[in-house]
mmCIF file of C-alpha atoms in Angstrom:
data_model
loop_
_atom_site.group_PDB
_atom_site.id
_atom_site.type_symbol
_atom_site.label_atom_id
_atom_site.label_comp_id
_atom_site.label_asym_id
_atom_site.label_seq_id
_atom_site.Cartn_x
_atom_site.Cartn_y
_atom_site.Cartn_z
ATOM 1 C CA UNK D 14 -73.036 -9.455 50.994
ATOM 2 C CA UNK D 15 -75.904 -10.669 53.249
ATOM 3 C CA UNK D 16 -73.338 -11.791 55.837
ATOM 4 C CA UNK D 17 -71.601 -8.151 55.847
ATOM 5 C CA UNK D 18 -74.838 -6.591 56.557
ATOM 6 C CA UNK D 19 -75.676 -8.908 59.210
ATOM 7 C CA UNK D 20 -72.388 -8.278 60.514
ATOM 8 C CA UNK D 21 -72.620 -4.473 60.288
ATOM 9 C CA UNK D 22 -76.088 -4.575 61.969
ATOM 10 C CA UNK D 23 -74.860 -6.121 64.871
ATOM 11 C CA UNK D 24 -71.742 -4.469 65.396
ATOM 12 C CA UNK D 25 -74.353 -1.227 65.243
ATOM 13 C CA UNK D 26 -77.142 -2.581 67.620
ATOM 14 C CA UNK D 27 -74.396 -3.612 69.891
ATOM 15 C CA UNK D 28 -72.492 0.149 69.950
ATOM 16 C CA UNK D 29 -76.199 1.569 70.495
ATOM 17 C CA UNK D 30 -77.119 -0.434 73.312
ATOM 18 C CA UNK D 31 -73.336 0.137 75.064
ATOM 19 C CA UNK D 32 -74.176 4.133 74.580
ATOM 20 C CA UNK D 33 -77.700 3.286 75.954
ATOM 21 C CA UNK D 34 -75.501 1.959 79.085
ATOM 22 C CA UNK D 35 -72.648 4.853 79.066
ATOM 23 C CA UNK D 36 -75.169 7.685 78.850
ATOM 24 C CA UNK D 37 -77.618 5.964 81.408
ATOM 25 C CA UNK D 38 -74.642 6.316 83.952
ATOM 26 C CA UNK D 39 -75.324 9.583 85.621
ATOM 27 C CA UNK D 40 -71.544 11.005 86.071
ATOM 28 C CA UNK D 41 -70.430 9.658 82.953
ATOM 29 C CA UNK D 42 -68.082 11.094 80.975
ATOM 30 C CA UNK D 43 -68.730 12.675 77.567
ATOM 31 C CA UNK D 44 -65.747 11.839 75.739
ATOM 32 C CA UNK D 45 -66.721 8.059 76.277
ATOM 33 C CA UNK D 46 -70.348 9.119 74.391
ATOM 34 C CA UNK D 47 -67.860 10.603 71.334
ATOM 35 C CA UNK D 48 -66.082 7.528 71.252
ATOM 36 C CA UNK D 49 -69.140 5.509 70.644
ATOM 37 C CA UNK D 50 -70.943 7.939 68.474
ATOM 38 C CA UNK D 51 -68.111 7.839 66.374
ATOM 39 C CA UNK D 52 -68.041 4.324 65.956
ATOM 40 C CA UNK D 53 -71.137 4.049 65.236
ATOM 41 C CA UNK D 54 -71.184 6.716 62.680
ATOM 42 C CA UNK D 55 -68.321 4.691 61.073
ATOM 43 C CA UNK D 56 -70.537 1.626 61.159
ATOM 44 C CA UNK D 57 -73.482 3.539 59.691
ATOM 45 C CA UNK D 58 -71.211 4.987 56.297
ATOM 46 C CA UNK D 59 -70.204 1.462 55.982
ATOM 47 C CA UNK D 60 -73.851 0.211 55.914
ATOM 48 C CA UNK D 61 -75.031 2.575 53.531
ATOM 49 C CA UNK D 62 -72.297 1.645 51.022
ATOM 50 C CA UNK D 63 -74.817 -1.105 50.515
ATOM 51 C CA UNK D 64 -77.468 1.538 49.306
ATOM 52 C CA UNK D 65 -80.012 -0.939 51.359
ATOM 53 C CA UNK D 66 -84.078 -0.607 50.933
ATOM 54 C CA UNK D 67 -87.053 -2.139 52.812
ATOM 55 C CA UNK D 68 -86.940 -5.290 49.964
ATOM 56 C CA UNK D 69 -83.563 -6.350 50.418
ATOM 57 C CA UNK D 70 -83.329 -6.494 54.028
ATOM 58 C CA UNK D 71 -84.444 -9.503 55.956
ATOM 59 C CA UNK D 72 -87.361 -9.488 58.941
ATOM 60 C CA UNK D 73 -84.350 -9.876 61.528
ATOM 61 C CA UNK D 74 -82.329 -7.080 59.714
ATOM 62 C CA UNK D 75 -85.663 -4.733 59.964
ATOM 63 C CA UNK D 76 -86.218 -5.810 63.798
ATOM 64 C CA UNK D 77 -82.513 -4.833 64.219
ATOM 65 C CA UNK D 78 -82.949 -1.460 62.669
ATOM 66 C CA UNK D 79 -86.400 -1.080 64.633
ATOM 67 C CA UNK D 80 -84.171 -1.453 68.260
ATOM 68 C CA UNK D 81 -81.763 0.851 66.948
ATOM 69 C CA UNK D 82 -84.380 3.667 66.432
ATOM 70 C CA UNK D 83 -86.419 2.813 69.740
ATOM 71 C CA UNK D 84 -83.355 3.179 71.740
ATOM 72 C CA UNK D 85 -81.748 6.076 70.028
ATOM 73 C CA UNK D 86 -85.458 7.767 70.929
ATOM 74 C CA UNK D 87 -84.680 7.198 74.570
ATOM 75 C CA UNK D 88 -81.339 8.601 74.330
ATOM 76 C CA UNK D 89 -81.738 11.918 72.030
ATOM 77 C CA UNK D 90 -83.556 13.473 75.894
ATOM 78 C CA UNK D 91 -81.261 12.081 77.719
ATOM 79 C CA UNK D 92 -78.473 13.328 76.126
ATOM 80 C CA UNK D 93 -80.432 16.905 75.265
ATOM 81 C CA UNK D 94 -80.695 16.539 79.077
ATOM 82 C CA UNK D 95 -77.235 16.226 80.273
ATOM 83 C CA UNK D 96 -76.333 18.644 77.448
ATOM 84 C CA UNK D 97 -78.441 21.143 79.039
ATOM 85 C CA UNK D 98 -77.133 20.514 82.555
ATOM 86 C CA UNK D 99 -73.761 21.162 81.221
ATOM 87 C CA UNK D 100 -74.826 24.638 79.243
ATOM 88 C CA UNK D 101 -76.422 25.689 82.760
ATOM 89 C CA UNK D 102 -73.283 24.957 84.697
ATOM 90 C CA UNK D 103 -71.279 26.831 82.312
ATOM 91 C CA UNK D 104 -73.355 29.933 82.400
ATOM 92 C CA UNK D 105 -73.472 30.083 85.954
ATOM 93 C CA UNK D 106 -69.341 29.598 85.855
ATOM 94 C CA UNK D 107 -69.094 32.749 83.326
ATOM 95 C CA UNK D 108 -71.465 34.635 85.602
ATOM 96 C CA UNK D 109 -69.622 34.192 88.626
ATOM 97 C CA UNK D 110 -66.284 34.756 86.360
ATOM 98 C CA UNK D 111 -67.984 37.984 85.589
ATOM 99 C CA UNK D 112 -68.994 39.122 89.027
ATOM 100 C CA UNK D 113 -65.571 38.521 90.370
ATOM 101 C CA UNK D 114 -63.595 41.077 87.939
ATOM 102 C CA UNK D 115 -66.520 43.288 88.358
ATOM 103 C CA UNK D 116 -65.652 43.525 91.846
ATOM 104 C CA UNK D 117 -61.908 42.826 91.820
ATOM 105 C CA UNK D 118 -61.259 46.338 89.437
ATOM 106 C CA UNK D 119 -64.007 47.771 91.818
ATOM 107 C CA UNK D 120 -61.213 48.452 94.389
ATOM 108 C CA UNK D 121 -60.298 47.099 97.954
ATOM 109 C CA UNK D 122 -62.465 44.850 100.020
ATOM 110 C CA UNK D 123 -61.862 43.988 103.530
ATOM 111 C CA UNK D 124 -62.085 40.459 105.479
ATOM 112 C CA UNK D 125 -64.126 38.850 101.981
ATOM 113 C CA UNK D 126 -66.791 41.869 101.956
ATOM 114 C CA UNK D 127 -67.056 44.066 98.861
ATOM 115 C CA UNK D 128 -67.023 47.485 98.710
ATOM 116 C CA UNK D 129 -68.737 48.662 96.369
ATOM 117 C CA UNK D 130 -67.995 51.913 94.130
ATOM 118 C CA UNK D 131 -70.372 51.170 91.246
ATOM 119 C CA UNK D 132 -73.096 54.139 91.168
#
């Protein structure tokens, strides 16, 4: 049992620190984040089949779980970050969406300037 923990730990710290990497990257893609998230929510079910506490884990399994937490602090703002970037850029994209068929039922424009009938 000890082993599979160790094992599971690892295979855990390892998928944190390659998100750590993946969302440091500043064009990265966000389906590569899901793809590790997801593994290591898989991971994380699997550990707590074990129904683990503070006794039964040993001091290296506890300074595993401590990285894990320390790093996933960094990453919730970064993430909450990029996440927000995204939300902006979409807004701005609907806006302008909006704007244009505003103006394009608005009527007939000339050489790119609007005309505008809207009183």
């Amino acid at each position: 049992m000890e082993k599979t923990v160790d094992v599971l730990l690892g295979s855990l710290l390892e998928t944190t620190l390659r998100l750590e990497q993946v969302v440091g990257v500043k064009d990265s893609e966000p389906d590569e984040w899901l793809s590790l998230l997801d593994k290591r929510e898989d991971v994380i079910s699997q550990i707590q089949q074990y129904e683990l506490n503070s006794e039964s884990l040993s001091s290296t399994q506890k300074q595993q779980l401590e990285q894990i937490y320390e790093i996933n602090q960094r990453l919730i703002p970064l993430i909450d970050g990029r996440k927000q970037g995204v939300q902006q850029q979409l807004n701005n994209v609907q806006r302008s969406k909006l704007a244009m068929n505003t103006y394009n039922e608005a009527g007939p424009n000339g050489y790119g300037a609007f005309f505008d009938r809207k009183k």
